[in-house]
């Protein structure tokens, strides 16, 4: 089973709201990733967690705050977002680091 | 040097034809080359992948050809079907500290297979 699940599927939020995206995998993978994808563009890496510790932050603004509560869960906390942050947010996981399995994404709209 | 160049940007193929998407890279530290297929509103799905010590890999109708000396690799979709219509991303993986790898994606190819 190579399933990565993400909730919610869709999220609409105002610029003053606080919300969270959730990602879960039960494949025993030790690395988890957050990507942002704009329309007609490739995914852009935001954060990488390896063994539940943040290993890569691609200079993402502080209004995005990742959290890895345990080896199966990954959260992305959102606060004071801008309309240009509207995008598809993808979570991925991998065991070796090479083969990454993506979830279905959360479609975020910031009003 | 960490870029992956992908072409064409879009491709129209007749049903039953061969779809060919090309990618090129510069950084010889890349050590794994996956292809992802993405349908609208969905996450990318791993299609097929290859390591640089292999020149070709075939899985069903999908084949990766890899030319290490030219730093190029390509995806061939044989007997293309309308259900193959999607965006295809090539990618290259590079070690990025500890046990973590980063994927560098190409810009994507929008494939339309006409019935």
Tab-separated table of C-alpha atoms in Angstrom:
chain	number	residue	atom	x	y	z
A	1	UNK	CA	0.000	0.000	0.000
A	2	UNK	CA	1.535	3.321	-1.094
A	3	UNK	CA	-1.169	5.625	0.175
A	4	UNK	CA	-0.641	9.066	1.565
A	5	UNK	CA	-3.808	10.743	2.785
A	6	UNK	CA	-4.429	14.467	3.151
A	7	UNK	CA	-7.201	16.413	4.799
A	8	UNK	CA	-9.072	18.515	4.053
A	9	UNK	CA	-9.452	18.169	0.281
A	10	UNK	CA	-10.470	21.794	-0.062
A	11	UNK	CA	-9.969	24.763	2.243
A	12	UNK	CA	-11.096	28.356	1.921
A	13	UNK	CA	-9.733	30.804	4.449
A	14	UNK	CA	-9.507	34.497	5.041
A	15	UNK	CA	-6.222	36.312	5.488
A	16	UNK	CA	-6.729	36.560	9.261
A	17	UNK	CA	-7.655	32.914	9.805
A	18	UNK	CA	-5.577	30.142	11.308
A	19	UNK	CA	-5.974	26.704	9.783
A	20	UNK	CA	-4.051	23.461	9.524
A	21	UNK	CA	-3.455	20.893	6.818
A	22	UNK	CA	-2.956	17.270	7.784
A	23	UNK	CA	-1.037	14.456	6.126
A	24	UNK	CA	-0.835	10.824	7.160
A	25	UNK	CA	1.033	7.759	5.935
A	26	UNK	CA	1.220	4.244	7.339
A	27	UNK	CA	3.976	2.860	5.146
A	28	UNK	CA	6.678	3.251	7.777
A	29	UNK	CA	8.372	5.932	5.716
A	30	UNK	CA	10.881	8.050	7.631
A	31	UNK	CA	10.872	11.133	5.428
A	32	UNK	CA	7.877	13.388	4.819
A	33	UNK	CA	7.579	16.430	2.601
A	34	UNK	CA	5.396	19.461	1.986
A	35	UNK	CA	5.156	20.880	-1.520
A	36	UNK	CA	3.264	23.809	-2.987
A	37	UNK	CA	1.976	23.590	-6.547
A	38	UNK	CA	0.554	26.449	-8.571
A	39	UNK	CA	-1.507	25.804	-11.687
A	40	UNK	CA	0.458	24.475	-14.662
A	41	UNK	CA	3.686	24.438	-12.622
A	42	UNK	CA	5.731	21.636	-11.047
A	43	UNK	CA	5.594	21.038	-7.303
A	44	UNK	CA	7.875	23.303	-5.270
A	45	UNK	CA	9.488	21.852	-2.186
A	46	UNK	CA	8.683	23.673	1.057
A	47	UNK	CA	9.792	21.449	3.953
A	48	UNK	CA	11.341	18.057	4.564
A	49	UNK	CA	11.167	16.056	7.778
A	50	UNK	CA	13.550	13.183	8.284
A	51	UNK	CA	13.027	10.928	11.304
A	52	UNK	CA	10.532	13.460	12.664
A	53	UNK	CA	13.044	16.314	12.574
A	54	UNK	CA	12.968	19.244	10.208
A	55	UNK	CA	15.864	18.778	7.812
A	56	UNK	CA	15.045	21.188	4.981
A	57	UNK	CA	13.221	24.515	4.979
A	58	UNK	CA	13.307	26.043	1.517
A	59	UNK	CA	13.160	29.617	2.847
A	60	UNK	CA	9.416	29.401	3.330
A	61	UNK	CA	7.708	32.439	4.967
A	62	UNK	CA	6.949	32.039	8.656
A	63	UNK	CA	3.205	32.177	8.026
A	64	UNK	CA	3.662	28.485	7.119
A	65	UNK	CA	4.617	26.392	10.131
A	66	UNK	CA	5.240	22.644	9.765
A	67	UNK	CA	4.923	20.103	12.527
A	68	UNK	CA	5.667	16.385	12.681
A	69	UNK	CA	3.941	14.957	15.795
A	70	UNK	CA	5.051	11.400	15.015
A	71	UNK	CA	6.479	9.315	12.211
A	72	UNK	CA	3.096	8.906	10.504
A	73	UNK	CA	1.732	12.429	10.731
A	74	UNK	CA	2.686	15.741	9.215
A	75	UNK	CA	0.855	19.008	9.727
A	76	UNK	CA	1.147	22.384	8.081
A	77	UNK	CA	-0.153	25.263	10.172
A	78	UNK	CA	-1.301	28.315	8.263
A	79	UNK	CA	-1.656	31.830	9.631
A	80	UNK	CA	-2.091	35.251	8.045
A	81	UNK	CA	-1.815	33.918	4.527
A	82	UNK	CA	-1.946	36.044	1.398
A	83	UNK	CA	-4.109	35.478	-1.697
A	84	UNK	CA	-0.967	34.482	-3.619
A	85	UNK	CA	-0.606	31.516	-1.253
A	86	UNK	CA	-3.628	29.938	-2.921
A	87	UNK	CA	-2.388	26.674	-4.434
A	88	UNK	CA	-2.510	22.902	-4.228
A	89	UNK	CA	-0.545	21.762	-1.184
A	90	UNK	CA	0.922	18.326	-1.551
A	91	UNK	CA	2.338	15.987	1.032
A	92	UNK	CA	4.722	13.179	0.132
A	93	UNK	CA	6.593	10.465	1.956
A	94	UNK	CA	9.522	8.216	1.179
A	95	UNK	CA	11.569	5.500	2.771
A	96	UNK	CA	14.806	5.827	0.854
A	97	UNK	CA	14.423	9.468	-0.058
A	98	UNK	CA	14.422	8.691	-3.746
A	99	UNK	CA	10.957	7.299	-4.364
A	100	UNK	CA	8.466	9.820	-3.086
A	101	UNK	CA	4.770	8.999	-2.902
A	102	UNK	CA	2.393	11.917	-3.070
A	103	UNK	CA	-0.976	12.439	-1.491
A	104	UNK	CA	-3.971	13.869	-3.376
A	105	UNK	CA	-3.337	17.369	-2.083
A	106	UNK	CA	-5.344	20.090	-0.381
A	107	UNK	CA	-6.710	22.815	-2.635
A	108	UNK	CA	-6.268	26.031	-0.650
A	109	UNK	CA	-7.986	29.282	-1.507
A	110	UNK	CA	-7.085	32.430	0.432
A	111	UNK	CA	-9.610	35.236	0.177
B	1	UNK	CA	23.055	23.528	-12.319
B	2	UNK	CA	20.211	21.946	-10.366
B	3	UNK	CA	17.728	22.497	-13.155
B	4	UNK	CA	16.002	19.788	-15.128
B	5	UNK	CA	14.901	20.928	-18.576
B	6	UNK	CA	11.816	19.272	-20.028
B	7	UNK	CA	10.323	19.386	-23.501
B	8	UNK	CA	7.937	19.725	-25.146
B	9	UNK	CA	5.664	21.907	-23.037
B	10	UNK	CA	2.630	20.292	-24.650
B	11	UNK	CA	2.068	17.320	-26.918
B	12	UNK	CA	-0.855	16.071	-28.968
B	13	UNK	CA	-0.785	12.443	-30.069
B	14	UNK	CA	-3.305	10.282	-31.861
B	15	UNK	CA	-4.654	7.212	-30.129
B	16	UNK	CA	-2.306	4.303	-30.683
B	17	UNK	CA	0.669	6.556	-31.359
B	18	UNK	CA	3.913	6.973	-29.439
B	19	UNK	CA	4.312	9.867	-27.012
B	20	UNK	CA	7.873	10.997	-26.348
B	21	UNK	CA	8.904	13.464	-23.631
B	22	UNK	CA	12.495	14.525	-23.147
B	23	UNK	CA	14.461	15.787	-20.177
B	24	UNK	CA	18.029	16.988	-19.712
B	25	UNK	CA	20.146	17.786	-16.683
B	26	UNK	CA	23.587	19.133	-15.852
B	27	UNK	CA	24.367	18.012	-12.333
B	28	UNK	CA	26.081	14.616	-12.277
B	29	UNK	CA	25.242	14.242	-8.588
B	30	UNK	CA	21.677	13.311	-9.519
B	31	UNK	CA	21.286	9.612	-8.790
B	32	UNK	CA	17.686	8.693	-9.492
B	33	UNK	CA	15.270	9.801	-12.186
B	34	UNK	CA	11.513	9.277	-11.675
B	35	UNK	CA	8.627	10.231	-13.897
B	36	UNK	CA	5.331	11.362	-12.429
B	37	UNK	CA	1.887	11.481	-14.009
B	38	UNK	CA	-0.590	14.041	-12.729
B	39	UNK	CA	-4.273	14.354	-13.533
B	40	UNK	CA	-6.102	17.664	-12.907
B	41	UNK	CA	-6.830	18.224	-9.226
B	42	UNK	CA	-4.837	15.148	-8.156
B	43	UNK	CA	-1.414	14.567	-6.686
B	44	UNK	CA	1.469	13.356	-8.864
B	45	UNK	CA	1.638	9.572	-9.154
B	46	UNK	CA	4.941	7.775	-9.641
B	47	UNK	CA	4.936	6.202	-13.072
B	48	UNK	CA	8.379	4.721	-13.597
B	49	UNK	CA	11.924	5.485	-12.450
B	50	UNK	CA	15.486	4.691	-13.434
B	51	UNK	CA	18.993	4.862	-12.001
B	52	UNK	CA	21.894	6.245	-14.070
B	53	UNK	CA	23.635	2.874	-14.337
B	54	UNK	CA	20.758	1.528	-16.447
B	55	UNK	CA	20.155	2.608	-20.062
B	56	UNK	CA	16.547	1.540	-20.393
B	57	UNK	CA	13.660	0.449	-18.221
B	58	UNK	CA	10.299	-0.766	-19.435
B	59	UNK	CA	7.074	-1.197	-17.507
B	60	UNK	CA	4.105	-2.094	-19.662
B	61	UNK	CA	3.574	0.639	-22.247
B	62	UNK	CA	5.999	3.015	-20.499
B	63	UNK	CA	9.740	3.046	-21.213
B	64	UNK	CA	12.505	5.272	-19.891
B	65	UNK	CA	15.584	5.668	-22.072
B	66	UNK	CA	18.619	7.044	-20.275
B	67	UNK	CA	21.768	8.466	-21.872
B	68	UNK	CA	24.268	9.138	-19.116
B	69	UNK	CA	26.973	10.654	-21.323
B	70	UNK	CA	24.514	13.104	-22.875
B	71	UNK	CA	22.790	13.741	-19.516
B	72	UNK	CA	19.431	13.138	-21.101
B	73	UNK	CA	16.520	10.844	-20.424
B	74	UNK	CA	13.163	10.384	-22.038
B	75	UNK	CA	9.771	8.796	-21.482
B	76	UNK	CA	8.155	6.815	-24.266
B	77	UNK	CA	4.474	5.923	-24.036
B	78	UNK	CA	3.628	3.230	-26.544
B	79	UNK	CA	0.112	2.735	-27.898
B	80	UNK	CA	-1.004	5.997	-26.292
B	81	UNK	CA	-4.591	6.024	-25.036
B	82	UNK	CA	-6.990	8.882	-24.219
B	83	UNK	CA	-6.697	7.854	-20.557
B	84	UNK	CA	-3.000	8.765	-20.718
B	85	UNK	CA	-3.969	12.414	-21.188
B	86	UNK	CA	-2.353	14.138	-18.223
B	87	UNK	CA	0.625	16.265	-17.235
B	88	UNK	CA	3.930	14.413	-17.018
B	89	UNK	CA	6.832	15.585	-14.899
B	90	UNK	CA	10.346	14.254	-15.077
B	91	UNK	CA	12.440	14.655	-11.958
B	92	UNK	CA	15.946	14.105	-10.689
B	93	UNK	CA	16.887	13.194	-7.157
B	94	UNK	CA	19.894	14.507	-5.257
B	95	UNK	CA	21.163	13.811	-1.773
B	96	UNK	CA	20.489	16.793	0.475
B	97	UNK	CA	21.892	16.138	3.908
B	98	UNK	CA	21.598	13.035	6.059
B	99	UNK	CA	19.187	10.481	4.646
B	100	UNK	CA	17.154	13.083	2.789
B	101	UNK	CA	16.909	13.487	-0.955
B	102	UNK	CA	15.417	16.364	-2.880
B	103	UNK	CA	13.496	15.998	-6.102
B	104	UNK	CA	14.147	18.586	-8.793
B	105	UNK	CA	11.208	18.633	-11.184
B	106	UNK	CA	11.081	19.464	-14.854
B	107	UNK	CA	8.560	22.053	-15.991
B	108	UNK	CA	5.989	19.481	-17.103
B	109	UNK	CA	4.454	18.289	-20.378
B	110	UNK	CA	0.737	18.421	-20.982
B	111	UNK	CA	-0.147	15.358	-23.055
B	112	UNK	CA	-3.417	15.106	-24.959
B	113	UNK	CA	-4.216	11.830	-26.695
B	114	UNK	CA	-6.907	12.265	-29.303
B	115	UNK	CA	-9.334	9.418	-29.943
